[in-house]
Amino acid sequence: MRAFRLTETGMPPALAEIPAPSPGPGQIAVRIAACGLNFADLLMAKGQYQDQPDLPFTMGMELAGTVTALGAGVAGPAFGSRVAVFSGQGGLAEQGVFDADRAVVLPDSMPFEQAAAFLVAYGTSHLALARRGRLTRGERLVVLGAAGGVGLTAVEIGARLGAEVIAVARGADKLDIARQAGARHLLDSAAMDGDGLRDALRGLGGADVVYDAVGGDLGAAALRALRPEGRHLLIGFASGDLPRLAANHLLVKNVDAIGFYWGGYAGFAPGVMRDSLAALLDWYGQGGLRPHVSHVLPLERTAEGLDMLHRRASTGKVVIRCDGGGHIAS
C-alpha cells in the first residue's frame, strides 16, 4: 500500500510503498478514505512535536474510512462501519490499523472528507472553550487565527455556546469566512500591530476569553485586553513565536493563562474526550455544525497540502483523499 512516511530526521516526508498491516488485539483495520492535515503535522515533519512518534512512521493524525477487519477481543465498531479515528499517526495511507477505542462511528449523513476534518479541530475547540475556558453565554470571546483549522471551529462553537465572538484573521476573505461561522466583530490582523489589536479589543469592551492558536505579539496583545477574571487559552503557536505573558499582568488583572493540549485527554481522561466528540457529532447530525474544508487533494499531493498550511494559504481544513480521489474544494 502507499503511505506518506517520515523516515529520517532532517529529511522531508515522502510517499512510499509499504506492506499492508493486519490488526492486533484491541485493534481495527480501516480502509482509509480521507485524512485531515493539522498544524501539528508540520511540527512532526520537523521532529518538533511534543508527542513525536519514533521513526520511521506514517504521518496523519486523524482519518476517516471503513472498518475492514477486527483484531482479537474487539467487539466493535462492526465490520463495514464508517468511522473516524484520532490516531496520532498512520492516517496518510491507503490502509491502517488503529486502537478500536480511538474510533467513533459516523452519522450516515457525514461525508468522509468532512469526517476527516472534524475530530481534532472541533474536539480541540469544544473542550478548550467549554471545559478549560469555562465560556458562558453572553461572554466576549476573541479568536486569534479565526479562519484556520481550529480557529474557525472556535468561532462556530463559541457562537453556538452563546458568546459574542470577535474574529481576528488576515484579510477580508478570511474574515468573511469567520463571519459566516458566527463571528459578530471582525478585526484584520494584517492591518494592525500588537498595540493596535489591544486597542481595538479594548474599544469593543475587552475580552472574557481569548482563544490563542497564534501566539507571538498578537497573543500577548490579546492578553492585555482581557477583562478581570478573563481566561487566555493557549492552543498553539502558528506564528512560530511564543507569546510573552507577563506574570505580573496575570496577578494585577486577576486573569488566567490556561494551557490546553487536546491530544493529552486520550491518555489521562479518554472518557472526557469521548463525551465531547459524542456531543459534537450529535450537533452535526442536527445540522448545527458546518465543517469548512477549503482544499481536498490526492495522497500524492500531500506535501503540497502541508505547504498550504505552512503558508496559511488555506481556510478551515485541508483534507487528503487516500483512496484515489481529490480536488480543489469550492
Tab-separated table of C-alpha atoms in Angstrom:
chain	number	residue	atom	x	y	z
A	1	MET	CA	0.000	0.000	0.000
A	2	ARG	CA	1.009	3.642	-0.354
A	3	ALA	CA	1.800	5.712	2.726
A	4	PHE	CA	3.242	9.182	3.374
A	5	ARG	CA	6.217	8.464	5.642
A	6	LEU	CA	8.819	10.280	7.706
A	7	THR	CA	11.854	8.000	7.761
A	8	GLU	CA	14.813	10.182	8.744
A	9	THR	CA	15.297	13.312	10.849
A	10	GLY	CA	16.137	16.296	8.665
A	11	MET	CA	14.674	14.737	5.518
A	12	PRO	CA	11.207	15.624	4.187
A	13	PRO	CA	8.447	13.018	4.415
A	14	ALA	CA	7.601	11.255	1.168
A	15	LEU	CA	5.249	8.731	-0.385
A	16	ALA	CA	6.418	5.122	-0.077
A	17	GLU	CA	5.213	1.571	-0.716
A	18	ILE	CA	4.974	-0.491	2.482
A	19	PRO	CA	3.256	-3.778	3.440
A	20	ALA	CA	-0.389	-3.505	4.425
A	21	PRO	CA	-0.775	-4.107	8.191
A	22	SER	CA	-3.041	-6.570	9.998
A	23	PRO	CA	-4.904	-5.667	13.216
A	24	GLY	CA	-3.576	-6.950	16.523
A	25	PRO	CA	-5.515	-7.423	19.768
A	26	GLY	CA	-7.730	-4.447	20.520
A	27	GLN	CA	-7.286	-3.002	17.033
A	28	ILE	CA	-9.357	-2.493	13.895
A	29	ALA	CA	-8.210	-2.352	10.287
A	30	VAL	CA	-9.508	0.596	8.254
A	31	ARG	CA	-9.594	1.240	4.533
A	32	ILE	CA	-8.759	4.937	4.700
A	33	ALA	CA	-10.807	7.282	2.550
A	34	ALA	CA	-9.536	10.645	3.792
A	35	CYS	CA	-7.092	12.194	6.261
A	36	GLY	CA	-7.180	15.711	7.676
A	37	LEU	CA	-3.990	17.783	7.887
A	38	ASN	CA	-3.115	19.716	11.035
A	39	PHE	CA	-0.512	22.260	12.099
A	40	ALA	CA	0.927	19.503	14.301
A	41	ASP	CA	1.833	17.590	11.121
A	42	LEU	CA	4.207	20.419	10.204
A	43	LEU	CA	5.878	20.107	13.596
A	44	MET	CA	6.109	16.320	13.252
A	45	ALA	CA	7.761	16.671	9.847
A	46	LYS	CA	10.464	18.769	11.553
A	47	GLY	CA	10.772	16.446	14.543
A	48	GLN	CA	9.482	19.194	16.836
A	49	TYR	CA	6.109	17.892	18.050
A	50	GLN	CA	5.586	17.393	21.790
A	51	ASP	CA	4.327	13.821	21.187
A	52	GLN	CA	6.717	12.820	18.379
A	53	PRO	CA	6.419	9.166	17.241
A	54	ASP	CA	9.531	7.043	16.828
A	55	LEU	CA	10.993	6.901	13.312
A	56	PRO	CA	10.033	5.663	10.818
A	57	PHE	CA	6.293	6.341	10.869
A	58	THR	CA	3.348	7.140	8.622
A	59	MET	CA	2.061	10.658	9.164
A	60	GLY	CA	-1.568	11.733	9.570
A	61	MET	CA	-3.265	12.341	12.924
A	62	GLU	CA	-6.938	11.953	12.028
A	63	LEU	CA	-8.690	9.919	9.371
A	64	ALA	CA	-11.987	8.563	8.163
A	65	GLY	CA	-12.758	5.321	6.388
A	66	THR	CA	-14.383	1.899	6.554
A	67	VAL	CA	-13.652	-0.920	9.016
A	68	THR	CA	-12.346	-3.973	7.131
A	69	ALA	CA	-11.255	-6.293	9.966
A	70	LEU	CA	-11.353	-6.658	13.749
A	71	GLY	CA	-8.457	-7.797	15.924
A	72	ALA	CA	-8.773	-10.238	18.801
A	73	GLY	CA	-11.027	-9.074	21.613
A	74	VAL	CA	-12.683	-6.278	19.622
A	75	ALA	CA	-16.484	-6.173	19.727
A	76	GLY	CA	-16.828	-3.088	17.532
A	77	PRO	CA	-17.096	-0.933	15.561
A	78	ALA	CA	-18.512	-3.638	13.338
A	79	PHE	CA	-17.101	-4.752	10.009
A	80	GLY	CA	-18.206	-2.258	7.343
A	81	SER	CA	-18.770	0.601	9.792
A	82	ARG	CA	-17.919	4.113	8.637
A	83	VAL	CA	-15.617	5.583	11.278
A	84	ALA	CA	-13.357	8.491	12.109
A	85	VAL	CA	-10.205	7.862	14.138
A	86	PHE	CA	-7.948	10.169	16.123
A	87	SER	CA	-4.848	8.063	15.592
A	88	GLY	CA	-1.924	10.407	16.253
A	89	GLN	CA	-0.184	8.831	13.231
A	90	GLY	CA	-0.886	6.470	10.350
A	91	GLY	CA	-3.700	8.357	8.630
A	92	LEU	CA	-1.886	9.330	5.412
A	93	ALA	CA	-2.081	5.883	3.877
A	94	GLU	CA	-4.450	3.689	1.933
A	95	GLN	CA	-4.937	1.333	4.898
A	96	GLY	CA	-4.134	1.332	8.593
A	97	VAL	CA	-4.657	-0.415	11.910
A	98	PHE	CA	-5.727	1.566	14.957
A	99	ASP	CA	-6.864	1.046	18.528
A	100	ALA	CA	-10.584	0.349	18.421
A	101	ASP	CA	-11.267	2.730	21.315
A	102	ARG	CA	-9.907	5.622	19.219
A	103	ALA	CA	-12.668	5.175	16.613
A	104	VAL	CA	-16.074	6.836	16.526
A	105	VAL	CA	-18.906	5.710	14.270
A	106	LEU	CA	-20.019	8.410	11.848
A	107	PRO	CA	-23.529	9.672	11.151
A	108	ASP	CA	-24.783	8.401	7.788
A	109	SER	CA	-25.044	11.996	6.606
A	110	MET	CA	-21.355	12.829	7.178
A	111	PRO	CA	-19.083	12.569	4.107
A	112	PHE	CA	-15.598	11.164	4.661
A	113	GLU	CA	-13.983	14.469	3.675
A	114	GLN	CA	-15.831	16.281	6.463
A	115	ALA	CA	-15.281	13.452	8.936
A	116	ALA	CA	-11.516	13.585	8.361
A	117	ALA	CA	-11.614	17.303	9.148
A	118	PHE	CA	-13.755	17.002	12.259
A	119	LEU	CA	-12.172	15.335	15.280
A	120	VAL	CA	-9.081	17.427	16.061
A	121	ALA	CA	-10.444	20.847	15.138
A	122	TYR	CA	-13.888	20.552	16.715
A	123	GLY	CA	-12.673	18.428	19.609
A	124	THR	CA	-9.979	20.984	20.436
A	125	SER	CA	-12.318	23.953	20.395
A	126	HIS	CA	-15.143	22.267	22.287
A	127	LEU	CA	-13.043	21.062	25.225
A	128	ALA	CA	-10.943	24.229	25.270
A	129	LEU	CA	-13.916	26.584	25.388
A	130	ALA	CA	-16.478	24.596	27.360
A	131	ARG	CA	-14.176	22.836	29.845
A	132	ARG	CA	-10.893	24.715	30.221
A	133	GLY	CA	-12.098	28.192	29.271
A	134	ARG	CA	-15.458	27.911	31.095
A	135	LEU	CA	-17.062	30.025	28.381
A	136	THR	CA	-20.642	31.026	29.238
A	137	ARG	CA	-23.469	32.637	27.310
A	138	GLY	CA	-23.077	36.392	26.870
A	139	GLU	CA	-19.292	36.441	27.357
A	140	ARG	CA	-16.996	38.009	24.779
A	141	LEU	CA	-14.684	35.549	23.010
A	142	VAL	CA	-11.652	36.603	20.941
A	143	VAL	CA	-10.399	34.031	18.429
A	144	LEU	CA	-6.908	34.568	17.007
A	145	GLY	CA	-6.311	32.828	13.682
A	146	ALA	CA	-10.074	32.707	13.249
A	147	ALA	CA	-10.054	31.289	9.703
A	148	GLY	CA	-7.612	28.445	10.409
A	149	GLY	CA	-8.309	24.789	11.052
A	150	VAL	CA	-9.047	25.095	14.768
A	151	GLY	CA	-9.794	28.820	14.857
A	152	LEU	CA	-12.807	28.569	12.590
A	153	THR	CA	-14.322	25.846	14.765
A	154	ALA	CA	-13.739	28.039	17.835
A	155	VAL	CA	-15.776	30.785	16.165
A	156	GLU	CA	-18.547	28.329	15.325
A	157	ILE	CA	-18.666	26.620	18.721
A	158	GLY	CA	-18.267	29.907	20.620
A	159	ALA	CA	-21.253	31.346	18.779
A	160	ARG	CA	-23.255	28.176	19.441
A	161	LEU	CA	-22.441	28.470	23.161
A	162	GLY	CA	-23.888	31.982	23.130
A	163	ALA	CA	-20.698	34.058	23.163
A	164	GLU	CA	-20.153	37.359	21.368
A	165	VAL	CA	-17.314	36.339	19.044
A	166	ILE	CA	-14.541	38.652	17.842
A	167	ALA	CA	-12.652	37.077	14.934
A	168	VAL	CA	-9.046	38.086	14.261
A	169	ALA	CA	-7.601	36.924	10.919
A	170	ARG	CA	-5.547	38.173	7.978
A	171	GLY	CA	-7.509	39.766	5.131
A	172	ALA	CA	-11.112	40.375	4.154
A	173	ASP	CA	-11.658	36.963	2.548
A	174	LYS	CA	-10.665	35.053	5.688
A	175	LEU	CA	-12.678	37.380	7.905
A	176	ASP	CA	-15.760	36.834	5.747
A	177	ILE	CA	-15.463	33.082	6.317
A	178	ALA	CA	-15.282	33.746	10.065
A	179	ARG	CA	-18.357	35.973	9.799
A	180	GLN	CA	-20.266	33.142	8.107
A	181	ALA	CA	-19.262	30.854	11.006
A	182	GLY	CA	-20.845	33.214	13.540
A	183	ALA	CA	-18.363	35.999	14.343
A	184	ARG	CA	-20.007	39.296	15.297
A	185	HIS	CA	-16.903	41.509	15.086
A	186	LEU	CA	-14.068	41.228	12.531
A	187	LEU	CA	-10.505	42.503	13.025
A	188	ASP	CA	-7.890	42.314	10.265
A	189	SER	CA	-4.559	41.361	11.836
A	190	ALA	CA	-2.760	42.296	8.608
A	191	ALA	CA	-3.707	45.929	9.202
A	192	MET	CA	-2.520	46.294	12.810
A	193	ASP	CA	0.357	45.524	15.137
A	194	GLY	CA	0.048	44.196	18.677
A	195	ASP	CA	-0.734	47.598	20.175
A	196	GLY	CA	-3.373	48.175	17.517
A	197	LEU	CA	-5.051	44.857	18.305
A	198	ARG	CA	-5.025	45.578	22.047
A	199	ASP	CA	-6.623	48.990	21.449
A	200	ALA	CA	-9.224	47.577	19.054
A	201	LEU	CA	-10.237	44.884	21.537
A	202	ARG	CA	-10.447	47.362	24.375
A	203	GLY	CA	-12.588	49.565	22.138
A	204	LEU	CA	-15.043	46.686	21.821
A	205	GLY	CA	-15.172	46.332	25.606
A	206	GLY	CA	-12.347	43.847	26.166
A	207	ALA	CA	-12.450	40.062	26.256
A	208	ASP	CA	-13.615	37.426	28.712
A	209	VAL	CA	-11.881	34.552	26.889
A	210	VAL	CA	-9.047	34.570	24.333
A	211	TYR	CA	-8.610	31.506	22.116
A	212	ASP	CA	-4.974	31.799	21.052
A	213	ALA	CA	-3.775	29.428	18.345
A	214	VAL	CA	-1.296	32.027	17.038
A	215	GLY	CA	0.956	33.193	19.882
A	216	GLY	CA	3.603	35.863	19.319
A	217	ASP	CA	2.852	39.559	19.597
A	218	LEU	CA	-0.849	39.119	18.812
A	219	GLY	CA	-1.258	36.628	21.643
A	220	ALA	CA	0.444	38.954	24.121
A	221	ALA	CA	-1.682	41.870	22.907
A	222	ALA	CA	-4.937	39.947	23.317
A	223	LEU	CA	-3.943	39.026	26.869
A	224	ARG	CA	-3.620	42.735	27.690
A	225	ALA	CA	-7.210	43.252	26.556
A	226	LEU	CA	-8.685	40.700	28.972
A	227	ARG	CA	-11.276	41.866	31.447
A	228	PRO	CA	-10.888	40.979	35.154
A	229	GLU	CA	-11.193	37.199	35.671
A	230	GLY	CA	-10.679	36.647	31.951
A	231	ARG	CA	-9.101	33.456	30.584
A	232	HIS	CA	-6.359	33.217	27.951
A	233	LEU	CA	-6.361	29.770	26.314
A	234	LEU	CA	-3.003	28.712	24.887
A	235	ILE	CA	-3.919	26.426	21.974
A	236	GLY	CA	-0.857	26.653	19.706
A	237	PHE	CA	1.771	28.912	18.195
A	238	ALA	CA	1.116	29.119	14.452
A	239	SER	CA	3.133	32.354	14.261
A	240	GLY	CA	6.235	30.416	15.259
A	241	ASP	CA	6.736	32.620	18.334
A	242	LEU	CA	5.666	32.048	21.909
A	243	PRO	CA	3.583	34.870	23.415
A	244	ARG	CA	5.319	36.800	26.187
A	245	LEU	CA	2.813	36.580	29.027
A	246	ALA	CA	3.912	38.756	31.935
A	247	ALA	CA	3.190	37.079	35.283
A	248	ASN	CA	2.671	40.448	36.964
A	249	HIS	CA	-0.099	41.221	34.462
A	250	LEU	CA	-1.875	37.980	35.361
A	251	LEU	CA	-1.636	38.909	39.038
A	252	VAL	CA	-2.715	42.549	38.828
A	253	LYS	CA	-5.587	41.937	36.381
A	254	ASN	CA	-6.837	38.738	38.082
A	255	VAL	CA	-6.699	36.815	34.794
A	256	ASP	CA	-5.737	33.228	33.947
A	257	ALA	CA	-3.353	31.799	31.348
A	258	ILE	CA	-4.514	28.251	30.601
A	259	GLY	CA	-2.580	25.635	28.653
A	260	PHE	CA	-4.567	23.202	26.548
A	261	TYR	CA	-3.440	20.099	24.607
A	262	TRP	CA	-6.408	18.157	23.272
A	263	GLY	CA	-4.463	15.025	22.395
A	264	GLY	CA	-3.442	14.591	26.024
A	265	TYR	CA	-7.025	13.773	27.001
A	266	ALA	CA	-6.779	10.485	25.096
A	267	GLY	CA	-4.291	9.388	27.774
A	268	PHE	CA	-5.452	10.885	31.075
A	269	ALA	CA	-9.196	11.425	30.510
A	270	PRO	CA	-10.405	9.423	27.485
A	271	GLY	CA	-13.983	9.477	28.734
A	272	VAL	CA	-13.999	13.269	28.644
A	273	MET	CA	-12.808	13.178	25.034
A	274	ARG	CA	-15.402	10.556	24.040
A	275	ASP	CA	-18.260	12.509	25.647
A	276	SER	CA	-17.145	15.694	23.907
A	277	LEU	CA	-16.956	14.010	20.492
A	278	ALA	CA	-20.349	12.366	21.027
A	279	ALA	CA	-21.891	15.766	21.748
A	280	LEU	CA	-20.225	17.292	18.688
A	281	LEU	CA	-21.388	14.521	16.367
A	282	ASP	CA	-24.911	14.953	17.754
A	283	TRP	CA	-24.703	18.678	16.955
A	284	TYR	CA	-23.532	17.792	13.447
A	285	GLY	CA	-26.429	15.380	12.995
A	286	GLN	CA	-28.824	18.162	13.992
A	287	GLY	CA	-27.302	20.431	11.328
A	288	GLY	CA	-25.691	22.668	13.942
A	289	LEU	CA	-22.084	22.391	12.728
A	290	ARG	CA	-20.722	23.043	9.243
A	291	PRO	CA	-17.139	21.834	8.754
A	292	HIS	CA	-15.244	24.052	6.326
A	293	VAL	CA	-12.809	22.249	4.014
A	294	SER	CA	-11.055	24.599	1.594
A	295	HIS	CA	-8.903	22.047	-0.261
A	296	VAL	CA	-9.138	18.329	-0.990
A	297	LEU	CA	-6.039	16.780	-2.568
A	298	PRO	CA	-4.991	13.241	-3.543
A	299	LEU	CA	-2.425	11.342	-1.487
A	300	GLU	CA	0.411	12.054	-3.927
A	301	ARG	CA	-0.068	15.809	-3.314
A	302	THR	CA	0.225	15.624	0.482
A	303	ALA	CA	3.419	17.723	0.504
A	304	GLU	CA	1.523	20.448	-1.359
A	305	GLY	CA	-1.213	20.355	1.270
A	306	LEU	CA	1.309	20.720	4.093
A	307	ASP	CA	2.865	23.660	2.278
A	308	MET	CA	-0.562	25.325	2.148
A	309	LEU	CA	-0.734	25.074	5.936
A	310	HIS	CA	2.785	26.478	6.256
A	311	ARG	CA	1.940	29.458	4.017
A	312	ARG	CA	-1.510	29.912	5.590
A	313	ALA	CA	-2.949	29.615	2.103
A	314	SER	CA	-5.966	27.605	3.234
A	315	THR	CA	-9.029	28.293	5.329
A	316	GLY	CA	-10.590	25.769	7.643
A	317	LYS	CA	-9.088	22.368	6.855
A	318	VAL	CA	-7.021	20.762	4.109
A	319	VAL	CA	-8.013	17.125	3.546
A	320	ILE	CA	-6.113	14.392	1.707
A	321	ARG	CA	-8.059	11.712	-0.150
A	322	CYS	CA	-6.233	8.424	0.329
A	323	ASP	CA	-8.479	6.377	-1.967
A	324	GLY	CA	-7.682	7.975	-5.315
A	325	GLY	CA	-9.996	10.981	-5.041
A	326	GLY	CA	-9.046	14.614	-4.618
A	327	HIS	CA	-9.949	18.034	-5.950
A	328	ILE	CA	-9.792	21.682	-5.005
A	329	ALA	CA	-12.917	22.277	-2.943
A	330	SER	CA	-15.034	25.313	-3.703
